[in-house]
Short mmCIF file of C-alpha atoms and ligand atoms in Angstrom, two decimals:
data_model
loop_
_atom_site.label_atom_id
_atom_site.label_comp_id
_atom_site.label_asym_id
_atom_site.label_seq_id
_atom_site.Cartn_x
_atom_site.Cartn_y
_atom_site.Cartn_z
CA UNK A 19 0.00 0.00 0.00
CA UNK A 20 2.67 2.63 0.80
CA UNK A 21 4.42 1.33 -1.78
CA UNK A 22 1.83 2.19 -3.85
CA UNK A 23 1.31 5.75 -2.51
CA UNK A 24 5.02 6.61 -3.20
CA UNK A 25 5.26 5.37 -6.55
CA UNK A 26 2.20 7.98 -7.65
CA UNK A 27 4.15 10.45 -6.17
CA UNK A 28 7.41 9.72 -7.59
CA UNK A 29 5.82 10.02 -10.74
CA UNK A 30 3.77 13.17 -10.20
CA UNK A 31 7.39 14.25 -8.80
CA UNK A 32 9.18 13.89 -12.01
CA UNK A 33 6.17 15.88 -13.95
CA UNK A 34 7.45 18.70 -11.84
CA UNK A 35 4.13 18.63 -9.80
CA UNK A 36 4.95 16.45 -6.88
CA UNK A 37 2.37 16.59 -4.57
CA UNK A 38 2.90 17.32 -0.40
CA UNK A 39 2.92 13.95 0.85
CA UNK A 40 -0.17 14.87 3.57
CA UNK A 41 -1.23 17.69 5.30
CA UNK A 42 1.37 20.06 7.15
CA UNK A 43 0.48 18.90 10.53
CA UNK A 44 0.21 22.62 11.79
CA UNK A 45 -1.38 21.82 15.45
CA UNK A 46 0.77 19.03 16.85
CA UNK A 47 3.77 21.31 15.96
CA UNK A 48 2.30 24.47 17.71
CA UNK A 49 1.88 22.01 20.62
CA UNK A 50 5.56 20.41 20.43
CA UNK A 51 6.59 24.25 19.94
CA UNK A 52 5.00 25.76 22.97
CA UNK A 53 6.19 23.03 25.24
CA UNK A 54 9.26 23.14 24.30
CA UNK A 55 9.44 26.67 24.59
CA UNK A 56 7.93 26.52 27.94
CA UNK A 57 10.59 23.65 28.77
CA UNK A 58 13.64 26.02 27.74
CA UNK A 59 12.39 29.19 29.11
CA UNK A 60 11.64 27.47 32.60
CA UNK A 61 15.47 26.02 32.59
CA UNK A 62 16.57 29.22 31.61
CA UNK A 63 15.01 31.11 34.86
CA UNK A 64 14.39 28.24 37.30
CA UNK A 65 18.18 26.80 37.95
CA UNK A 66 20.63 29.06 39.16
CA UNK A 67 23.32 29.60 36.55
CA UNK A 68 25.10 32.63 37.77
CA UNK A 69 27.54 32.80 40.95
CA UNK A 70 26.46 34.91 43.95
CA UNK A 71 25.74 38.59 43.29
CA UNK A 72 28.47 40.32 44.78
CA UNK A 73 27.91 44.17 43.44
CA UNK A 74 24.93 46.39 42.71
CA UNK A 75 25.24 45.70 39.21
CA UNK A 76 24.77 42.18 38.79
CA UNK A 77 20.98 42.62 39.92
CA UNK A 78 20.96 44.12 36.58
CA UNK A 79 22.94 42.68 34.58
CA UNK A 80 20.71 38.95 35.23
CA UNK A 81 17.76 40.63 34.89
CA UNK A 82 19.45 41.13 31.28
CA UNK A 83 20.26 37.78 30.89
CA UNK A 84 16.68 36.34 31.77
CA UNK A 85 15.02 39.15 29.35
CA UNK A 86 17.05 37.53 26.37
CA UNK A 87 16.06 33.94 27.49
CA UNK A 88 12.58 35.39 27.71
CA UNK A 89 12.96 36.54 23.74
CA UNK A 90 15.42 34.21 22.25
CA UNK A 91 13.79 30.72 23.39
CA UNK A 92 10.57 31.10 21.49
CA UNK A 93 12.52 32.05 17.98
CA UNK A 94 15.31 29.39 18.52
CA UNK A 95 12.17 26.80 19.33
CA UNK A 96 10.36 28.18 16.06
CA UNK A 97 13.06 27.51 13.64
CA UNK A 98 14.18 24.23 14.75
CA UNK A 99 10.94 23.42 15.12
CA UNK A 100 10.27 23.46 11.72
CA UNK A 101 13.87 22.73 10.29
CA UNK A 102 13.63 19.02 12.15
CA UNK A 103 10.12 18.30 10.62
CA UNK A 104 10.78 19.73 7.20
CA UNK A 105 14.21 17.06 7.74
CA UNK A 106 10.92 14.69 8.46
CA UNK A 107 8.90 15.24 6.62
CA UNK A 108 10.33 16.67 3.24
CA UNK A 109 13.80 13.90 3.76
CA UNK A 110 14.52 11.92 0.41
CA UNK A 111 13.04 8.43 0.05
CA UNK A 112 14.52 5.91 -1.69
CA UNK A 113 13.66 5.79 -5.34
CA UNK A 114 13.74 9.80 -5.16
CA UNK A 115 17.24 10.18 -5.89
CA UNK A 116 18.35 13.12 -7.45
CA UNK A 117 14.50 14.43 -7.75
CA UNK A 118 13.64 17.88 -6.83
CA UNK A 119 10.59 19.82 -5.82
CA UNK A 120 8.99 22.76 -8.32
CA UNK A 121 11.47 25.50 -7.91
CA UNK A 122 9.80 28.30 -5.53
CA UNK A 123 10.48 31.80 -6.45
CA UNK A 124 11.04 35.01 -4.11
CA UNK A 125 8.33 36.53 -2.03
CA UNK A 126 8.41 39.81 -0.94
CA UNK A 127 6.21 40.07 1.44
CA UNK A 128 7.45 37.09 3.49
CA UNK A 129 10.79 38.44 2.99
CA UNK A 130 9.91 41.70 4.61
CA UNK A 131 8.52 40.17 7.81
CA UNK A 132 11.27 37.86 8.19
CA UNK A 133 13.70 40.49 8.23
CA UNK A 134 11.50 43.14 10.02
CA UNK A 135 10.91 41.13 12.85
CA UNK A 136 14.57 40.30 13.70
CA UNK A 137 15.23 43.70 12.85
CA UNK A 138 13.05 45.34 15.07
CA UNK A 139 13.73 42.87 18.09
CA UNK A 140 17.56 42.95 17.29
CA UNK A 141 17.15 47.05 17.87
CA UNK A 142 15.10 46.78 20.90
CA UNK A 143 17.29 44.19 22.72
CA UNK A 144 20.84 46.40 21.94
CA UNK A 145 18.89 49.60 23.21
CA UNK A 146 17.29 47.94 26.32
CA UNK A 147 21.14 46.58 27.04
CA UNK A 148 22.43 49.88 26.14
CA UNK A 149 20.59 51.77 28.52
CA UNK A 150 21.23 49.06 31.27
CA UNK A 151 24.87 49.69 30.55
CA UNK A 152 24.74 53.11 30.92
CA UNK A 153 22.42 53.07 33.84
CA UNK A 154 25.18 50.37 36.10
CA UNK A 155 28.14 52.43 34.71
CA UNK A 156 26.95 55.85 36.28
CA UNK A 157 29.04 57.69 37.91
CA UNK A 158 28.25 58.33 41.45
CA UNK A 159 26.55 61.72 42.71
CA UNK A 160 28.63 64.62 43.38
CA UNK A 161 29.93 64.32 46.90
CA UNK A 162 29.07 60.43 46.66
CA UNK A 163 32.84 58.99 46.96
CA UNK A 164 34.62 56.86 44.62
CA UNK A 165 37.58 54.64 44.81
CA UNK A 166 39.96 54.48 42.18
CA UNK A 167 41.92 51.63 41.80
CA UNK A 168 44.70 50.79 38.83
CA UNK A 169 44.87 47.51 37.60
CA UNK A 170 47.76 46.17 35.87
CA UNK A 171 47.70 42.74 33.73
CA UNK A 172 51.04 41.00 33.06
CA UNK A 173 51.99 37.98 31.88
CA UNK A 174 50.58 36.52 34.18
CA UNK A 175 49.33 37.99 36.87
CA UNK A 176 47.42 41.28 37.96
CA UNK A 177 48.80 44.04 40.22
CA UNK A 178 46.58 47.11 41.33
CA UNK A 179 47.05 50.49 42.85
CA UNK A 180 44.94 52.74 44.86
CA UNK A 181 46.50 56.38 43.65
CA UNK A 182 44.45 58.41 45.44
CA UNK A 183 44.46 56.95 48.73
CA UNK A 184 44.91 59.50 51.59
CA UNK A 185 48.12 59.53 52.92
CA UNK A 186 49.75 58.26 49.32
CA UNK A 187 49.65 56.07 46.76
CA UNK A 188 49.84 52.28 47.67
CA UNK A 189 50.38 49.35 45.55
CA UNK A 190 49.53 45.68 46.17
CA UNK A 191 49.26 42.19 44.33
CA UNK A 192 45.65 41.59 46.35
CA UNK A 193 42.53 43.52 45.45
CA UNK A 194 40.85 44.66 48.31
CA UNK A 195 37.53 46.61 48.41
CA UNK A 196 35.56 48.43 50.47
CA UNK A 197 32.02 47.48 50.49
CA UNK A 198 28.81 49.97 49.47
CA UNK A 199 31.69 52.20 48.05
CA UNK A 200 31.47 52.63 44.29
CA UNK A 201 34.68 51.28 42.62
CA UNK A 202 36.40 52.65 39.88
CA UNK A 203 38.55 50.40 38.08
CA UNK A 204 41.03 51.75 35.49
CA UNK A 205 42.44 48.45 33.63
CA UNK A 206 45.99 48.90 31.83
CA UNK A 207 48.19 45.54 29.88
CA UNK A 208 52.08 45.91 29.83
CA UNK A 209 52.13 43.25 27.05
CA UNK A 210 49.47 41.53 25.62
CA UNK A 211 45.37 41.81 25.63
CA UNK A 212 44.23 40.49 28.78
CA UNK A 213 40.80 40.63 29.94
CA UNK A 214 40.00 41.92 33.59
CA UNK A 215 36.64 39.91 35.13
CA UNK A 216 35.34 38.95 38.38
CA UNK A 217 32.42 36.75 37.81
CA UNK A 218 30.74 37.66 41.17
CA UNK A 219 30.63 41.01 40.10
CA UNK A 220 29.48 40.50 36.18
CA UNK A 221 31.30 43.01 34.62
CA UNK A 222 34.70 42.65 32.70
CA UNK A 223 36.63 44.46 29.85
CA UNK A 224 39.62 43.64 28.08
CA UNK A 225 43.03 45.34 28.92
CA UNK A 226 44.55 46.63 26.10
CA UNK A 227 47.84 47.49 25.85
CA UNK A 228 48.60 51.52 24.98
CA UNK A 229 45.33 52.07 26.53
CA UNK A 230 43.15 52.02 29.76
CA UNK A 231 39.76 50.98 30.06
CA UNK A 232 37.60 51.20 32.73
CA UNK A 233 34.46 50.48 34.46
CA UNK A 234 32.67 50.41 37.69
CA UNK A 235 31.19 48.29 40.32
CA UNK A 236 30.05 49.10 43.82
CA UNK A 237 30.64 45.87 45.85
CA UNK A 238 27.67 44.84 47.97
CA UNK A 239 28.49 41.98 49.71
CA UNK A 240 31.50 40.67 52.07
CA UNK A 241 33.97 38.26 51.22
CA UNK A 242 36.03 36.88 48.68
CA UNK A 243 35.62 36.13 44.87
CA UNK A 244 38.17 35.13 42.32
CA UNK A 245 39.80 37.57 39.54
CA UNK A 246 40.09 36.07 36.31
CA UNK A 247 42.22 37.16 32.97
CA UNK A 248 39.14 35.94 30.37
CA UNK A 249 40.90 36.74 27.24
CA UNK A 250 43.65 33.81 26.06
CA UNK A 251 47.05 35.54 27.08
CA UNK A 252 50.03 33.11 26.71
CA UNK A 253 50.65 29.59 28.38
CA UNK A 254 49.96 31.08 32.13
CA UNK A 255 46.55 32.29 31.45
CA UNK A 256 44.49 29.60 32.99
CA UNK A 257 46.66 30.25 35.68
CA UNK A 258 46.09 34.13 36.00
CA UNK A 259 43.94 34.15 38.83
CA UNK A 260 43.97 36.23 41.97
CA UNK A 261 41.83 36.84 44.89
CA UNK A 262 39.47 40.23 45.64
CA UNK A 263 38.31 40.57 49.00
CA UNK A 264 35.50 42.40 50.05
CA UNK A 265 35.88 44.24 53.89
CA UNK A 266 33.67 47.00 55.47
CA UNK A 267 35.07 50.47 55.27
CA UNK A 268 37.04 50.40 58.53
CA UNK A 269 38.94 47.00 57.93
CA UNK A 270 39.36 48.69 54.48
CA UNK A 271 41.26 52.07 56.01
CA UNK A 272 43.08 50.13 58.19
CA UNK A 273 44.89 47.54 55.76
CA UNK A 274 45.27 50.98 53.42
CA UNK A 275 47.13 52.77 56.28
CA UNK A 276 48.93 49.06 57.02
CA UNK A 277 50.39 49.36 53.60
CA UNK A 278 51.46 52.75 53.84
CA UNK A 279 53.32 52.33 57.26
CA UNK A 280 55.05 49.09 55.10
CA UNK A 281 56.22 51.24 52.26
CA UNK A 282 57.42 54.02 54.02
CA UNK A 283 59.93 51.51 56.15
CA UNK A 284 60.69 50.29 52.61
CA UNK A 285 60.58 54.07 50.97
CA UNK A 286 62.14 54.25 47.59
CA UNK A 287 63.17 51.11 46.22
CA UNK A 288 65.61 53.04 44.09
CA UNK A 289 67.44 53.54 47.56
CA UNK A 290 68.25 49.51 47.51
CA UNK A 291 71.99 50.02 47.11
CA UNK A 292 72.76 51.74 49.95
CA UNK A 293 70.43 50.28 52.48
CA UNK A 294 71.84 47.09 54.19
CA UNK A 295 70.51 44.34 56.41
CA UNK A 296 67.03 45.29 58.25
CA UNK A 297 66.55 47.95 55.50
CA UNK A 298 67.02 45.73 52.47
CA UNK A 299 65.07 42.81 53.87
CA UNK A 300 61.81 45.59 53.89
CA UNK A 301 62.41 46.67 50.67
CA UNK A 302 62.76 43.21 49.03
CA UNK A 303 59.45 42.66 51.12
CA UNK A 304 57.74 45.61 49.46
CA UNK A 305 59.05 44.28 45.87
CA UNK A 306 57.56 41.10 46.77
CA UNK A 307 54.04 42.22 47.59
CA UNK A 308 54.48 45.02 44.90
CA UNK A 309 56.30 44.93 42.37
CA UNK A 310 58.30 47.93 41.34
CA UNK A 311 55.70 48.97 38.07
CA UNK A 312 57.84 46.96 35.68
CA UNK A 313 58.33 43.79 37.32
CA UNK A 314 55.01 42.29 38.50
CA UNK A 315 54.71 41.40 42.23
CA UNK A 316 56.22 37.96 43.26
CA UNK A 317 52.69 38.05 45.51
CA UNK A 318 50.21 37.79 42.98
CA UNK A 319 51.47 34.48 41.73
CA UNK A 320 53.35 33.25 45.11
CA UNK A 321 51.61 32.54 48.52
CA UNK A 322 53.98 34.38 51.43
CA UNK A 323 52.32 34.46 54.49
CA UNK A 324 55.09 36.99 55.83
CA UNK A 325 54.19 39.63 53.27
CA UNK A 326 50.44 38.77 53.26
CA UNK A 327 50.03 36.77 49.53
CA UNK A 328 47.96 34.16 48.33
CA UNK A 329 48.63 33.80 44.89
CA UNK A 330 48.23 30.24 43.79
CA UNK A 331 49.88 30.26 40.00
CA UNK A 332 53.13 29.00 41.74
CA UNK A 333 54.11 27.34 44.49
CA UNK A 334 53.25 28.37 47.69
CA UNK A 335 56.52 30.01 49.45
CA UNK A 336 55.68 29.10 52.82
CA UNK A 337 56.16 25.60 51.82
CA UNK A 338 59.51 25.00 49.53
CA UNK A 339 61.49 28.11 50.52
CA UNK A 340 63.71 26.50 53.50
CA UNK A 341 67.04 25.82 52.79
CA UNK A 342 67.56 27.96 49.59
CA UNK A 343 71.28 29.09 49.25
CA UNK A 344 71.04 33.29 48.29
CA UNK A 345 72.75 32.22 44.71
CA UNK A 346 69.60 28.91 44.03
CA UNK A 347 67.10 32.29 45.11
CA UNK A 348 68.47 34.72 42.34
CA UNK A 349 69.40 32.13 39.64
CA UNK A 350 64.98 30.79 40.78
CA UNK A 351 64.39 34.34 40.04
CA UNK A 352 66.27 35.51 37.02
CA UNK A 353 66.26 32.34 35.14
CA UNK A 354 62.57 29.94 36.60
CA UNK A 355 62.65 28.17 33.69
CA UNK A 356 65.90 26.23 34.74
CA UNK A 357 64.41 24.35 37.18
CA UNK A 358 60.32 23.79 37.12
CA UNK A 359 58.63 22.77 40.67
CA UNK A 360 56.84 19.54 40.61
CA UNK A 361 52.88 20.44 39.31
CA UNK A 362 54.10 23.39 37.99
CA UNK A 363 54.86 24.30 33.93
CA UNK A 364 57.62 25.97 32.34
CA UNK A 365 57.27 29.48 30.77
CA UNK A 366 54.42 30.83 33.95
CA UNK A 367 57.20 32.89 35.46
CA UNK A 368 57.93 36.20 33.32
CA UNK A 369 61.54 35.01 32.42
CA UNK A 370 62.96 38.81 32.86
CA UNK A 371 63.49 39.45 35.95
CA UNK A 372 66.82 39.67 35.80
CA UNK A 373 65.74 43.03 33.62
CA UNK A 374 62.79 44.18 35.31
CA UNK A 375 64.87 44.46 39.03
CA UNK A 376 67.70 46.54 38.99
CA UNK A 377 70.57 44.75 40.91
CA UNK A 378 70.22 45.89 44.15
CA UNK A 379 66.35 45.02 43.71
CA UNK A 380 67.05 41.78 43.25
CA UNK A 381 69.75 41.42 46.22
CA UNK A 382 66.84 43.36 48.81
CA UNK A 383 64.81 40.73 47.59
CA UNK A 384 67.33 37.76 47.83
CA UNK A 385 67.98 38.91 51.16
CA UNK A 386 64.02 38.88 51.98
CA UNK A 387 63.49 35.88 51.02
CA UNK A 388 66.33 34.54 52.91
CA UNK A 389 65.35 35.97 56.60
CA UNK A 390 61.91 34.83 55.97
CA UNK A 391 63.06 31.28 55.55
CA UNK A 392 64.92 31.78 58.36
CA UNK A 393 62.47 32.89 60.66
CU1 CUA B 525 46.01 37.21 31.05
CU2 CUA B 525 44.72 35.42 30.14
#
């Protein structure tokens, strides 16, 4: 019998007037369509995707998110919808080899609509997200304050800054924030892109280098969340991770003034060759947890607990650094590659060193290193 029916139409088929095998089955599609949409809209708002909301904006920036599921299901259900039963119901039976259908020419008016509607949905979406942007990005109100903090990616690891701190500038290889205190974050790259995010938070931009970028975030909620490079930077970059940590205002002002009493023991790194013993030792600690702005701080990738780190890209210095000999801690430095730690890889460690510290630099920190193993 269905042999039968498919011969006709094979026939009718090569007359150029093959006939629709049945009736498009219009309802049981509209029902498979608007359970599935319901299905995929429902996962989209029901389970939790996102990490906690750890700043003002994220509120916003979900509510984006769930708007596009919202829109987007429905249209992505729609067309596969009908591209899996036309692959149904339209597919090639055998004996129908090389046949075609009657060629179907342009029409305008469906062509409108179908380019309309994307159009006009497309523009709507991009303003709605525009003017949530614009809305989380605001600066604060005049006499609101702001923090300012510089961050610095490297290969690989981030440093930051807090310039206008009162009582001077300080530097650090952990982010800390106050919280309810709107955040200004100006994002700088010394060599290649990298991409400044903290998931908790929801907002991230690339750092460029040759040029800053910036945005803002007003922290809402203690504790600590991870910093991530999301843009592919070299063979560390899965590794470029460092901590923020989120304290009240007080704790905040008090690890701020903390760090200034700790560089002004250590003031002026260029000052390394003349300072000896006690002096040198808090000046190698300060390029530890600092940097010096061209070397990036030993801290963001190297757990001390003496100078306060917890970077985790290599080892952990409270573990491995007994027994080092001041000539194994400078040739570790200048050349890491020589020697890898086991669970570690070759090429993490910015290989220059030995140019980024002057030479008295890298004795202060030698000699750092040294008393702290000692201790
Ligand atoms: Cu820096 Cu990836």
């Amino acid at each position: 019998m269905a042999e039968e029916t498919m011969s006709e139409e094979v026939a009718d088929g090569q007359s150029g007037n093959r006939p629709r095998r049945g009736r498009v089955h219009v309802f049981p599609l509209m029902v498979i369509g608007l359970v599935a949409t319901a299905i995929g809209i429902a996962l989209g708002l029901l389970i939790d995707w996102f990490p906690v909301q750890a700043a003002t904006q994220a509120e916003d920036v979900d509510t984006v998110y769930h708007v596009l599921i919202i829109t987007s299901v429905p249209f992505f259900v729609l067309v596969t919808t009908i591209v899996l039963y036309c692959v149904w119901q339209f597919r090639e039976r055998p004996g129908e080899e090389g046949l075609d259908g009657p060629n179907v020419h342009g029409s305008t008016g469906l062509e409108i609509v179908w380019t309309a509607i994307p159009a006009i949905l497309l523009i709507a979406l991009c303003s709605y997200a525009y003017v949530t942007l614009r809305d989380i990005e605001e600066a604060p109100a005049a006499g609101e304050p702001e923090l300012i903090v510089e961050v610095t990616g490297q290969q690989f690891a981030w440093t930051f800054a807090y310039p206008e701190a009162e009582g001077g500038a300080v530097k650090s290889a952990e982010l800390i924030l106050p919280k309810d205190v709107s955040v200004k974050f100006n994002i700088k790259a010394l060599d290649v892109i990298h991409d400044f995010w903290v998931p908790e938070f929801r907002m991230k931009i690339d750092a460029v280098p040759g040029i800053t970028t910036s945005f803002r975030v007003t922290p809402s909620k203690l504790g600590s969340w991870s910093v991530v490079c999301a843009e592919l930077c070299g063979v560390g970059h899965a590794l470029m991770r460092q901590k923020v940590t989120v304290v009240s205002q007080e704790r905040f002002d008090a690890w701020l003034a903390r760090k200034q009493a700790g560089g002004k023991a250590a003031a002026g790194g260029g000052a390394a060759g003349e300072a000896d013993g006690g002096d040198k030792a808090a000046i190698g600690k300060t390029l530890f947890a600092e940097g010096n702005g061209e070397a990036t701080a030993c801290g963001a990738c190297h757990a001390l607990s003496d100078a306060g780190t917890s970077g985790a890209a290599g080892p952990n210095l409270d573990d491995v650094l007994q027994g080092w000999t001041p000539a194994q801690l400078t040739e570790a430095i200048v050349d890491p590659n020589k020697a890898i730690a086991e669970g570690f890889t070759e090429g993490i460690m910015p290989a220059n060193y030995g140019e980024t510290l002057t030479k008295p630099e890298l004795a202060a920190l030698v000699t750092y290193l040294e008393e702290t193993a000692a201790k």
